[in-house]
Coordinates of C-alpha atoms and ligand atoms in Angstrom, one line a residue:
X211 CA -20.8 -244.7 -106.0
X212 CA -22.7 -241.8 -104.3
X213 CA -24.3 -239.2 -106.4
X214 CA -24.3 -235.5 -105.4
X215 CA -26.5 -232.5 -105.7
X216 CA -24.6 -229.3 -105.7
X217 CA -26.1 -226.0 -104.4
X218 CA -25.6 -222.7 -106.3
X219 CA -22.8 -221.8 -103.9
X220 CA -21.0 -225.1 -104.6
X221 CA -21.8 -227.1 -101.5
X222 CA -22.1 -230.9 -102.3
X223 CA -24.9 -233.0 -100.8
X224 CA -24.9 -236.8 -101.3
X225 CA -28.3 -238.0 -102.6
X226 CA -30.2 -240.2 -100.0
X227 CA -29.5 -244.0 -100.1
X228 CA -32.2 -246.6 -99.7
X229 CA -31.9 -246.9 -95.9
X230 CA -32.3 -243.1 -95.5
X231 CA -35.9 -243.3 -96.6
X232 CA -37.3 -245.4 -93.7
X233 CA -35.2 -243.4 -91.3
X234 CA -36.6 -240.1 -92.6
X235 CA -40.2 -241.3 -92.3
X236 CA -39.6 -242.3 -88.7
X237 CA -38.2 -238.9 -88.0
X238 CA -41.2 -237.2 -89.6
X239 CA -43.7 -239.4 -87.8
X240 CA -42.1 -238.3 -84.5
X241 CA -42.2 -234.6 -85.3
X242 CA -45.8 -234.8 -86.7
X243 CA -47.0 -236.6 -83.5
X244 CA -45.6 -233.8 -81.3
X245 CA -47.0 -231.1 -83.6
X246 CA -50.5 -232.7 -83.6
X247 CA -50.3 -232.6 -79.8
X248 CA -50.2 -228.8 -80.2
X249 CA -53.4 -229.0 -82.2
X250 CA -51.6 -227.9 -85.4
X251 CA -52.8 -228.8 -88.9
X252 CA -50.2 -230.7 -90.9
X253 CA -49.6 -229.1 -94.4
X254 CA -47.4 -230.6 -97.1
X255 CA -46.1 -228.2 -99.8
X256 CA -45.0 -230.2 -102.9
X257 CA -42.3 -228.4 -104.9
X258 CA -39.9 -226.0 -103.2
X259 CA -39.4 -223.7 -106.2
X260 CA -39.9 -220.0 -106.5
X261 CA -43.5 -220.2 -105.3
X262 CA -43.6 -223.3 -103.0
X263 CA -40.6 -222.3 -100.8
X264 CA -42.1 -219.0 -99.8
X265 CA -45.7 -220.2 -99.7
X266 CA -44.5 -223.0 -97.3
X267 CA -43.0 -220.4 -95.0
X268 CA -46.1 -218.1 -95.1
X269 CA -48.3 -221.1 -94.1
X270 CA -45.8 -222.1 -91.3
X271 CA -46.0 -218.5 -90.0
X272 CA -49.8 -218.6 -89.6
X273 CA -51.0 -218.0 -86.0
X274 CA -54.2 -217.8 -84.0
X275 CA -55.5 -214.7 -82.1
X276 CA -53.3 -215.6 -79.2
X277 CA -50.2 -215.7 -81.5
X278 CA -49.8 -219.5 -81.4
X279 CA -48.8 -221.3 -84.6
X280 CA -51.7 -223.1 -86.2
X281 CA -49.9 -225.1 -88.9
X282 CA -46.9 -227.3 -89.2
X283 CA -45.5 -227.4 -92.7
X284 CA -43.4 -230.1 -94.5
X285 CA -41.9 -228.9 -97.8
X286 CA -41.4 -231.8 -100.2
X287 CA -38.9 -231.8 -103.0
X288 CA -37.7 -234.6 -105.3
X289 CA -34.2 -235.9 -104.4
X290 CA -32.8 -235.3 -107.9
X291 CA -29.2 -234.2 -108.5
X292 CA -30.6 -230.9 -109.7
X293 CA -32.8 -230.1 -106.7
X294 CA -32.0 -232.2 -103.6
X295 CA -29.6 -229.5 -102.2
X296 CA -32.7 -227.4 -101.5
X297 CA -33.8 -229.8 -98.7
X298 CA -30.7 -229.7 -96.4
X299 CA -30.4 -226.0 -96.9
X300 CA -34.1 -225.5 -96.1
X301 CA -33.7 -227.5 -92.9
X302 CA -30.9 -225.2 -91.8
X303 CA -33.3 -222.3 -92.3
X304 CA -31.7 -221.1 -95.6
X305 CA -33.9 -220.1 -98.4
X306 CA -33.5 -222.2 -101.6
X307 CA -34.5 -219.2 -103.7
X308 CA -32.6 -215.9 -103.7
X309 CA -34.7 -212.9 -103.4
X310 CA -34.4 -209.1 -103.1
X311 CA -37.1 -209.2 -100.4
X312 CA -35.3 -209.2 -97.0
X313 CA -38.3 -210.9 -95.5
X314 CA -37.8 -214.2 -97.4
X315 CA -34.6 -215.4 -95.6
X316 CA -35.9 -214.0 -92.2
X317 CA -39.3 -215.7 -92.5
X318 CA -37.8 -219.1 -93.5
X319 CA -35.1 -218.9 -90.7
X320 CA -37.8 -217.9 -88.1
X321 CA -40.2 -220.7 -89.0
X322 CA -37.4 -223.4 -89.2
X323 CA -35.2 -222.4 -86.3
X324 CA -37.3 -220.4 -83.9
X325 CA -41.0 -221.4 -84.3
X326 CA -40.0 -224.9 -85.5
X327 CA -43.1 -225.0 -87.7
X328 CA -41.3 -225.7 -91.0
X329 CA -39.1 -228.5 -92.3
X330 CA -38.3 -230.1 -95.7
X331 CA -38.1 -233.7 -96.8
X332 CA -37.5 -235.8 -99.9
X333 CA -39.8 -238.7 -99.2
X334 CA -43.3 -239.0 -100.7
X335 CA -44.4 -241.0 -97.7
X336 CA -44.7 -237.7 -95.9
X337 CA -47.9 -237.2 -97.8
X338 CA -49.5 -239.9 -95.6
X339 CA -49.2 -237.5 -92.6
X340 CA -50.8 -234.4 -94.2
X341 CA -54.2 -232.8 -93.7
X342 CA -53.6 -230.4 -96.6
X343 CA -51.4 -230.9 -99.6
X344 CA -50.4 -227.7 -101.5
X345 CA -49.2 -228.4 -105.0
X346 CA -46.6 -225.9 -106.3
X347 CA -44.8 -228.0 -109.0
X348 CA -44.3 -226.5 -112.4
X349 CA -46.5 -227.0 -115.5
X350 CA -44.7 -225.7 -118.5
X351 CA -45.7 -224.9 -122.0
X352 CA -43.1 -226.1 -124.5
X353 CA -42.6 -224.1 -127.6
X354 CA -41.1 -225.8 -130.7
X355 CA -40.5 -222.6 -132.6
X356 CA -39.4 -219.1 -131.8
X357 CA -42.3 -216.7 -132.3
X358 CA -45.0 -219.3 -132.9
X359 CA -46.7 -220.4 -129.7
X360 CA -49.2 -222.5 -131.6
X361 CA -46.4 -224.9 -132.4
X362 CA -46.1 -226.2 -128.8
X363 CA -47.8 -228.1 -126.1
X364 CA -48.4 -228.1 -122.3
X365 CA -45.9 -230.2 -120.4
X366 CA -48.0 -231.7 -117.7
X367 CA -45.5 -234.4 -116.8
X368 CA -44.4 -233.1 -113.4
X369 CA -47.9 -232.2 -112.4
X370 CA -49.5 -235.5 -113.5
X371 CA -46.7 -237.4 -111.8
X372 CA -47.2 -235.4 -108.6
X373 CA -50.9 -236.0 -108.6
X374 CA -50.5 -239.8 -109.1
X375 CA -48.1 -239.9 -106.1
X376 CA -50.5 -237.8 -104.0
X377 CA -53.4 -240.2 -104.9
X378 CA -51.2 -243.1 -103.9
X379 CA -50.4 -241.7 -100.5
X380 CA -52.8 -239.2 -99.0
X381 CA -55.5 -239.8 -96.5
X382 CA -59.0 -239.7 -98.1
X383 CA -60.0 -236.6 -96.1
X384 CA -57.0 -234.5 -97.0
X385 CA -57.5 -231.4 -99.0
X386 CA -55.4 -231.1 -102.2
X387 CA -54.9 -227.5 -103.2
X388 CA -53.4 -227.0 -106.6
X389 CA -51.7 -223.6 -106.9
X390 CA -49.8 -224.4 -110.1
X391 CA -50.9 -222.4 -113.1
X392 CA -52.6 -225.0 -115.2
X393 CA -54.5 -225.4 -118.5
X394 CA -58.1 -224.4 -117.7
X395 CA -60.0 -227.7 -117.0
X396 CA -57.0 -229.5 -115.4
X397 CA -58.4 -229.7 -111.8
X398 CA -61.6 -231.3 -112.8
X399 CA -60.6 -233.2 -115.9
X400 CA -57.0 -234.2 -115.2
X401 CA -56.4 -234.0 -111.4
X402 CA -59.8 -235.3 -110.3
X403 CA -59.8 -238.5 -112.5
X404 CA -56.2 -239.3 -111.5
X405 CA -56.9 -239.0 -107.8
X406 CA -60.2 -240.8 -108.1
X407 CA -58.6 -243.7 -109.9
X408 CA -55.9 -244.0 -107.2
X409 CA -58.5 -243.9 -104.5
X410 CA -60.5 -246.7 -106.2
X411 CA -57.3 -248.8 -106.4
X412 CA -56.8 -248.3 -102.7
X413 CA -60.4 -249.2 -102.0
X414 CA -61.3 -245.7 -100.9
X415 CA -64.9 -244.7 -101.8
X416 CA -64.7 -241.1 -100.7
X417 CA -64.9 -238.3 -103.3
X418 CA -61.4 -236.6 -103.4
X419 CA -61.3 -233.0 -102.0
X420 CA -59.5 -231.0 -104.7
X421 CA -59.4 -227.2 -105.1
X422 CA -57.6 -224.6 -107.2
X423 CA -56.2 -221.3 -106.2
X424 CA -53.5 -219.6 -108.3
X425 CA -50.5 -217.7 -107.1
X426 CA -50.0 -214.0 -108.0
X427 CA -46.5 -213.9 -106.4
X428 CA -44.1 -211.3 -107.8
X429 CA -40.4 -211.9 -107.4
X430 CA -38.8 -208.7 -106.1
X431 CA -38.8 -206.5 -103.0
X432 CA -42.3 -207.5 -101.9
X433 CA -42.1 -211.3 -102.6
X434 CA -43.6 -212.4 -99.2
X435 CA -46.4 -209.8 -99.1
X436 CA -47.3 -210.6 -102.7
X437 CA -48.3 -214.0 -101.4
X438 CA -49.6 -213.2 -98.0
X439 CA -51.1 -209.7 -98.4
X440 CA -52.8 -210.1 -101.7
X441 CA -56.2 -211.0 -103.1
X442 CA -56.8 -214.7 -103.9
X443 CA -59.3 -216.5 -106.1
X444 CA -60.3 -220.1 -105.3
X445 CA -62.7 -222.9 -106.1
X446 CA -63.2 -226.6 -105.3
X447 CA -64.5 -229.6 -107.2
X448 CA -67.3 -230.0 -104.7
X449 CA -68.9 -228.1 -101.8
X450 CA -66.7 -229.6 -99.2
X451 CA -63.5 -228.9 -101.1
X452 CA -64.7 -225.3 -101.7
X453 CA -65.5 -224.8 -98.0
X454 CA -62.1 -226.3 -97.0
X455 CA -60.0 -224.2 -99.4
X456 CA -61.7 -221.0 -98.4
X457 CA -61.2 -221.8 -94.7
X458 CA -57.5 -222.8 -95.2
X459 CA -56.6 -219.7 -97.2
X460 CA -58.4 -217.5 -94.7
X461 CA -56.2 -219.0 -92.0
X462 CA -52.9 -218.5 -93.7
X463 CA -53.3 -215.3 -95.8
X464 CA -54.4 -211.8 -94.9
X465 CA -57.9 -212.2 -96.2
X466 CA -59.4 -209.6 -93.9
X467 CA -57.7 -206.9 -95.8
X468 CA -57.5 -208.7 -99.1
X469 CA -60.8 -210.7 -99.3
X470 CA -61.0 -214.0 -101.1
X471 CA -63.1 -214.4 -104.3
X472 CA -64.7 -217.8 -104.3
X473 CA -65.8 -219.0 -107.7
X474 CA -68.3 -221.8 -108.6
X475 CA -65.9 -224.1 -110.4
X476 CA -62.2 -224.7 -110.5
X477 CA -62.1 -224.0 -114.3
X478 CA -63.2 -220.5 -113.5
X479 CA -60.3 -220.0 -111.1
X480 CA -57.9 -221.6 -113.6
X481 CA -59.3 -219.3 -116.4
X482 CA -58.9 -216.3 -114.2
X483 CA -55.2 -216.8 -114.0
X484 CA -54.7 -217.4 -117.7
X485 CA -56.9 -214.4 -118.7
X486 CA -55.2 -212.2 -116.1
X487 CA -51.7 -212.9 -117.6
X488 CA -52.9 -212.9 -121.2
X489 CA -54.4 -209.5 -120.6
X490 CA -51.1 -208.2 -119.4
X491 CA -49.1 -209.9 -122.2
X492 CA -51.5 -208.3 -124.7
X493 CA -51.3 -204.8 -123.5
X494 CA -47.5 -205.1 -123.6
X495 CA -47.5 -206.6 -127.1
X496 CA -49.8 -204.0 -128.4
X497 CA -47.1 -201.3 -128.0
X498 CA -44.5 -203.2 -130.1
X499 CA -45.9 -201.9 -133.4
X500 CA -46.2 -198.4 -131.9
X501 CA -42.6 -198.7 -130.7
X502 CA -41.4 -199.2 -134.3
X503 CA -43.7 -196.5 -135.5
X504 CA -42.1 -194.1 -133.0
X505 CA -38.6 -195.0 -134.1
X506 CA -39.4 -194.4 -137.7
X507 CA -41.2 -191.1 -137.2
X508 CA -39.3 -189.1 -134.7
X509 CA -41.5 -189.9 -131.8
X510 CA -40.4 -190.6 -128.2
X511 CA -42.8 -193.3 -127.2
X512 CA -41.8 -193.0 -123.5
X513 CA -43.0 -189.4 -123.4
X514 CA -46.2 -190.4 -125.3
X515 CA -46.9 -193.1 -122.8
X516 CA -46.4 -190.8 -119.9
X517 CA -48.7 -188.3 -121.5
X518 CA -51.4 -191.0 -121.8
X519 CA -50.9 -192.5 -118.4
X520 CA -52.3 -189.4 -116.6
X521 CA -55.8 -190.5 -117.7
X522 CA -57.0 -192.7 -114.9
X523 CA -58.7 -195.1 -117.4
X524 CA -55.3 -195.6 -119.1
X525 CA -53.0 -195.7 -116.1
X526 CA -51.7 -199.2 -116.7
X527 CA -50.3 -198.6 -120.2
X528 CA -46.7 -199.9 -120.0
X529 CA -43.7 -199.7 -122.2
X530 CA -42.6 -203.3 -123.0
X531 CA -38.8 -203.0 -122.9
X532 CA -36.8 -205.6 -124.8
X533 CA -39.5 -208.4 -124.7
X534 CA -41.5 -209.8 -121.8
X535 CA -39.8 -212.4 -119.7
X536 CA -40.5 -214.1 -116.4
X537 CA -41.9 -217.5 -116.0
X538 CA -45.6 -216.8 -116.4
X539 CA -46.4 -214.3 -119.2
X540 CA -44.6 -216.1 -122.0
X541 CA -46.4 -219.4 -121.3
X542 CA -49.8 -218.9 -119.6
X543 CA -51.8 -218.0 -122.7
X544 CA -50.3 -221.1 -124.4
X545 CA -51.8 -223.2 -121.7
X546 CA -55.2 -221.7 -122.5
X547 CA -55.0 -222.4 -126.2
X548 CA -53.8 -225.9 -125.6
X549 CA -56.6 -226.6 -123.1
X550 CA -59.3 -225.6 -125.7
X551 CA -58.2 -228.3 -128.1
X552 CA -56.6 -231.0 -126.0
X553 CA -58.7 -230.9 -122.8
X554 CA -62.0 -229.7 -124.1
X555 CA -61.7 -231.2 -127.6
X556 CA -62.6 -228.2 -129.8
X557 CA -61.2 -228.0 -133.4
X558 CA -62.0 -224.4 -134.3
X559 CA -59.5 -221.5 -134.1
X560 CA -61.0 -219.0 -131.7
X561 CA -57.8 -217.5 -130.4
X562 CA -56.3 -214.6 -132.4
X563 CA -55.0 -212.0 -129.9
X564 CA -53.6 -214.2 -127.2
X565 CA -51.2 -216.2 -129.4
X566 CA -50.2 -213.1 -131.4
X567 CA -49.4 -211.2 -128.2
X568 CA -47.1 -214.0 -127.0
X569 CA -45.4 -214.3 -130.4
X570 CA -44.7 -210.6 -130.5
X571 CA -43.4 -210.5 -127.0
X572 CA -41.2 -213.6 -127.6
X573 CA -39.4 -212.0 -130.5
X574 CA -39.4 -208.3 -129.6
X575 CA -35.8 -208.5 -128.3
X576 CA -34.5 -209.4 -131.8
X577 CA -35.1 -205.8 -132.9
X578 CA -32.5 -204.7 -130.3
X579 CA -29.8 -206.6 -132.3
X580 CA -30.8 -204.6 -135.4
X581 CA -30.6 -201.3 -133.6
X582 CA -27.2 -202.3 -132.3
X583 CA -26.0 -203.3 -135.8
X584 CA -27.3 -200.0 -137.2
X585 CA -25.7 -197.8 -134.5
X586 CA -22.3 -199.5 -135.0
X587 CA -22.7 -199.3 -138.8
X588 CA -23.2 -195.5 -138.4
X589 CA -19.8 -195.4 -136.6
X590 CA -18.1 -197.5 -139.3
X591 CA -17.8 -200.5 -137.1
X592 CA -18.9 -204.0 -138.3
X593 CA -21.0 -205.9 -135.8
X594 CA -19.1 -209.1 -136.5
X595 CA -16.0 -207.8 -134.7
X596 CA -17.7 -205.7 -132.1
X597 CA -17.3 -206.0 -128.3
X598 CA -20.8 -205.5 -126.8
X599 CA -21.8 -205.0 -123.2
X600 CA -25.3 -205.9 -122.1
X601 CA -26.4 -204.1 -118.9
X602 CA -28.9 -206.4 -117.1
X603 CA -29.6 -210.1 -117.5
X604 CA -32.9 -210.4 -115.6
X605 CA -36.3 -209.9 -117.0
X606 CA -37.3 -206.9 -114.9
X607 CA -35.7 -204.3 -112.8
X608 CA -34.0 -204.9 -109.5
X609 CA -34.6 -208.7 -109.4
X610 CA -32.2 -211.6 -110.2
X611 CA -34.7 -213.7 -112.1
X612 CA -33.4 -214.4 -115.6
X613 CA -36.2 -216.7 -116.9
X614 CA -37.0 -215.9 -120.5
X615 CA -35.5 -212.4 -120.2
X616 CA -35.2 -210.3 -123.3
X617 CA -31.5 -210.0 -122.6
X618 CA -31.0 -213.7 -123.3
X619 CA -32.4 -213.2 -126.9
X620 CA -30.3 -210.1 -127.4
X621 CA -27.1 -212.0 -126.4
X622 CA -28.0 -215.0 -128.6
X623 CA -28.8 -213.0 -131.7
X624 CA -25.8 -210.7 -131.5
X625 CA -23.6 -213.8 -130.9
X626 CA -25.0 -215.4 -134.0
X627 CA -24.1 -212.2 -135.8
X628 CA -20.5 -212.6 -134.8
X629 CA -20.3 -210.1 -131.9
X630 CA -18.4 -210.8 -128.7
X631 CA -20.8 -210.3 -125.7
X632 CA -20.2 -209.5 -122.1
X633 CA -22.8 -209.0 -119.4
X634 CA -23.2 -207.1 -116.1
X635 CA -25.9 -207.6 -113.6
X636 CA -25.6 -206.8 -109.9
X637 CA -28.5 -209.2 -109.0
X638 CA -27.3 -212.2 -111.1
X639 CA -24.3 -214.3 -110.1
X640 CA -24.8 -217.1 -112.6
X641 CA -26.7 -216.9 -115.8
X642 CA -27.6 -220.6 -116.0
X643 CA -29.4 -220.1 -119.3
X644 CA -25.9 -219.8 -120.8
X645 CA -23.6 -221.5 -118.3
X646 CA -25.7 -224.7 -118.3
X647 CA -27.3 -224.2 -121.6
X648 CA -27.2 -228.0 -122.4
X649 CA -29.4 -228.8 -119.4
X650 CA -31.2 -225.6 -118.4
X651 CA -34.1 -224.9 -118.3
X652 CA -34.2 -228.6 -119.3
X653 CA -32.3 -230.9 -121.7
X654 CA -32.7 -229.7 -125.3
X655 CA -35.1 -226.9 -124.2
X656 CA -32.6 -224.1 -124.3
X657 CA -33.3 -221.2 -126.6
X658 CA -29.9 -221.8 -128.1
X659 CA -31.6 -224.3 -130.5
X660 CA -33.0 -221.4 -132.4
X661 CA -29.7 -219.7 -133.1
X662 CA -26.4 -220.7 -134.6
X663 CA -22.9 -220.4 -133.1
X664 CA -24.0 -220.6 -129.5
X665 CA -21.5 -223.0 -128.0
X666 CA -19.0 -220.4 -126.7
X667 CA -21.8 -218.8 -124.6
X668 CA -21.3 -221.6 -122.0
X669 CA -18.3 -219.5 -121.0
X670 CA -20.3 -216.3 -120.6
X671 CA -19.9 -215.0 -117.0
X672 CA -21.9 -212.2 -115.4
X673 CA -19.6 -209.3 -114.4
X674 CA -20.2 -207.6 -111.1
X675 CA -17.7 -204.7 -111.6
X676 CA -19.5 -202.0 -113.7
X677 CA -16.4 -199.9 -114.4
X678 CA -14.5 -202.8 -115.6
X679 CA -17.4 -204.0 -117.7
X680 CA -17.2 -200.9 -119.8
X681 CA -13.5 -201.2 -120.7
X682 CA -12.8 -201.3 -124.5
X683 CA -16.4 -201.9 -125.4
X684 CA -17.8 -200.8 -128.8
X685 CA -21.5 -200.8 -127.7
X686 CA -23.5 -200.7 -124.5
X687 CA -27.0 -202.1 -124.4
X688 CA -29.1 -200.7 -121.5
X689 CA -31.4 -203.6 -121.2
X690 CA -33.0 -203.5 -117.8
X691 CA -34.1 -200.6 -115.5
X692 CA -31.9 -201.7 -112.6
X693 CA -31.3 -198.7 -110.3
X694 CA -27.6 -199.0 -111.0
X695 CA -28.1 -198.1 -114.6
X696 CA -30.6 -195.2 -114.3
X697 CA -28.1 -192.4 -113.7
X698 CA -24.9 -193.3 -115.6
X699 CA -22.9 -190.3 -116.5
X700 CA -22.1 -190.2 -120.2
X701 CA -18.7 -188.7 -119.7
X702 CA -17.7 -191.5 -117.3
X703 CA -19.1 -194.2 -119.6
X704 CA -17.1 -192.9 -122.6
X705 CA -14.0 -192.5 -120.4
X706 CA -14.3 -196.0 -119.1
X707 CA -14.9 -197.4 -122.6
X708 CA -11.8 -195.6 -123.9
X709 CA -13.7 -193.6 -126.5
X710 CA -17.0 -193.1 -128.3
X711 CA -19.4 -196.0 -128.3
X712 CA -22.9 -197.0 -129.5
X713 CA -25.5 -196.8 -126.8
X714 CA -28.7 -198.7 -127.1
X715 CA -31.6 -197.8 -124.8
X716 CA -34.1 -200.6 -124.5
X717 CA -36.2 -199.3 -121.7
X718 CA -36.5 -195.5 -121.8
X719 CA -33.6 -195.3 -119.4
X720 CA -31.8 -192.3 -121.0
X721 CA -32.9 -188.7 -120.3
X722 CA -32.7 -186.4 -123.3
X723 CA -29.8 -184.4 -121.8
X724 CA -27.8 -187.6 -121.6
X725 CA -28.7 -188.6 -125.1
X726 CA -27.5 -185.2 -126.2
X727 CA -24.2 -185.6 -124.3
X728 CA -23.5 -189.0 -125.8
X729 CA -23.8 -187.4 -129.3
X730 CA -21.6 -184.5 -128.3
X731 CA -19.0 -187.0 -127.2
X732 CA -19.1 -188.7 -130.6
X733 CA -21.3 -191.6 -129.6
X734 CA -24.2 -193.1 -131.5
X735 CA -27.5 -193.5 -129.7
X736 CA -30.5 -195.6 -130.6
X737 CA -33.4 -196.9 -128.5
X738 CA -36.6 -199.0 -128.7
X739 CA -39.4 -196.6 -129.3
X740 CA -37.1 -193.6 -129.2
X741 CA -37.4 -192.0 -132.6
X742 CA -36.6 -188.5 -131.2
X743 CA -32.9 -189.4 -130.8
X744 CA -32.4 -188.5 -134.5
X745 CA -33.7 -185.0 -133.8
X746 CA -31.2 -184.6 -130.9
X747 CA -28.4 -185.9 -133.1
X748 CA -29.3 -183.4 -135.8
X749 CA -29.3 -180.6 -133.3
X750 CA -25.9 -181.6 -132.0
X751 CA -24.5 -181.8 -135.5
X752 CA -26.0 -178.5 -136.4
X753 CA -24.4 -176.9 -133.3
X754 CA -21.1 -178.4 -134.1
X755 CA -21.1 -177.2 -137.7
X756 CA -21.6 -173.6 -136.5
X757 CA -18.5 -173.7 -134.3
X758 CA -15.2 -172.3 -135.6
X759 CA -13.1 -175.1 -137.0
X760 CA -10.2 -174.8 -134.7
X761 CA -12.2 -175.5 -131.4
X762 CA -11.5 -179.0 -130.3
X763 CA -14.5 -181.3 -130.1
X764 CA -14.4 -182.0 -126.3
X765 CA -14.0 -178.3 -125.6
X766 CA -16.9 -177.5 -128.0
X767 CA -19.1 -179.9 -126.2
X768 CA -18.4 -178.3 -122.9
X769 CA -19.0 -174.8 -124.4
X770 CA -22.4 -176.1 -125.6
X771 CA -23.3 -176.8 -122.0
X772 CA -23.7 -180.6 -122.5
Ligands
LIG1016 N1 -42.4 -217.8 -110.3 C1 -43.4 -217.0 -110.4 O1 -43.2 -215.8 -110.3 C2 -44.8 -217.4 -110.4 C3 -45.9 -216.5 -110.2 C4 -47.2 -216.9 -110.2 C5 -47.5 -218.3 -110.4 N2 -46.5 -219.2 -110.7 C6 -46.8 -220.6 -110.9 O2 -46.5 -221.4 -109.8 C7 -46.1 -222.7 -110.3 C8 -44.7 -223.1 -109.7 O3 -43.8 -222.1 -110.2 P1 -42.3 -222.0 -109.6 O4 -41.8 -220.7 -110.2 O5 -42.3 -222.2 -108.2 O6 -41.6 -223.2 -110.4 P2 -40.2 -223.9 -110.0 O7 -39.8 -224.7 -111.2 O8 -39.3 -222.9 -109.4 O9 -40.6 -224.9 -108.8 C9 -41.3 -226.2 -109.0 C10 -40.7 -227.1 -108.0 O10 -41.4 -228.3 -108.0 C11 -40.5 -229.4 -107.9 N3 -41.2 -230.7 -108.3 C12 -41.5 -231.1 -109.5 N4 -42.1 -232.3 -109.5 C13 -42.1 -232.7 -108.2 C14 -42.6 -233.8 -107.5 N5 -43.1 -234.8 -108.1 N6 -42.4 -233.8 -106.1 C15 -41.9 -232.8 -105.5 N7 -41.4 -231.7 -106.1 C16 -41.5 -231.6 -107.4 C17 -39.4 -229.0 -108.8 O11 -38.2 -229.7 -108.5 C18 -39.2 -227.5 -108.4 O12 -38.4 -227.3 -107.2 C19 -46.1 -222.6 -111.8 O13 -47.4 -223.1 -112.2 C20 -46.0 -221.2 -112.1 O14 -46.6 -220.9 -113.3 C21 -45.2 -218.8 -110.6

């Protein structure tokens, strides 16, 4: 019986049968022959995920001074039920990743359908045809506990498997460029031995050409330019690999404006990535304790941060919101800690700040559940029977990427506490972390394992109608700074909700005048790092107490100019 791979829009694609493999290779050989006749280099990108799909298109778009394409790109993706659909869609010119950057679909469509410099395949034999192989498969860090990154390990399975397959197939003179974020030491101490061993088995004496250059891609409005028009760091295992990788990146990226940094060894390029992201994770985590301090001492941390930011030396101080999601920041430091022990063999415990920062970031969102509980308690409503609306499922503003978002933890904790949750996000159609929680992000890896009573969350659907989402809700959690949530009118919110509600601001979204108005309307307001709301509440109460008793509340609020 045929097996199918189903795309996010529900289209069914049968997985390839045995005879499809040889047919596919013949097709590729033909195409590659004609592309070589144009003098184009053949590049294979392994892994058509968030990074690989767009990087493949950026390479396929490369041209010489006369505007002629210089590369032909084959995107390679495993034919699994989960991912095979990406290949037929890609070959139609449709991006397998959704993005807020309008250049992503245009670029893929142009390279596939007009320039004809880009296609996708499911066969590993395609590796035999490549001059350059770009590795964009995942390398995860698996955590066994919530809030303890030290209890975990790097999951190198996909990467090691990919490297073995590459070693079995590639031509000895092909360059292997690892873009995956890896545990520092991986290129020289994991990848190089794997490829070398495979070469030896195949009777190839040549030293493999392997290099590392990490991606700094940012999902969002500038997805493509965050790959193409951005600074890169690279290094190779030997002189030839270093020369080849610098040459390749200069041909496909805008290195004239954004010059390359070439480092001596791949471990330096790998470490640069891990330190870069650990630095960011740390400055975000650092504000967690000050956020609690602010809540307990009448301080608005948002205003404090804005006051500090004007100093040029402190301009990158950032408010952390309800935890730090995305694919990279929660895991990259873990890869560094793991490498120290498991690749380099050290026993001592040198890492203090990096794991602490990750642990703080991984659990920050739980505090939002406490604020929600307290706000509802002040209104005499038990959390266990409350209807709660979360505004925003993704991990940052104006993108649809939900990986490790703080909102997931908020939903899970509040569900555990008995609340009924609903969610709105204009950028997210399916929140797979819930809808497919038994298999996503992988079987038994869902965060649901750290909470009780999570089964019903399979039925959680992301609403697209904001007005409807508010109906009969007891509390609203402003979780992400999507532009749709920045200017909500308190009067409209309360009207749509059918009465006063609890409003929880996780990201400095509410202006003081709106906080005041919510209080005037009988709502309760709390926020991460927003200790000054208590002061506003007292002012509103004080003003109300001075009004003659017979003035109705709503009229009084209007009179106060709210
Ligand atoms: N997503 C980001 O924002 C971002 C930013 C910077 C760096 N990175 C790094 O880039 C790397 C890739 O990340 P991603 O977000 O694209 O991951 P992803 O999970 O979206 O994509 C990985 C892809 O590789 C495929 N794959 C795995 N094994 C394969 C094999 N043997 N053959 C062919 N395909 C295979 C998977 O099916 C998947 O499609 C990671 O190391 C990540 O840390 C990601």
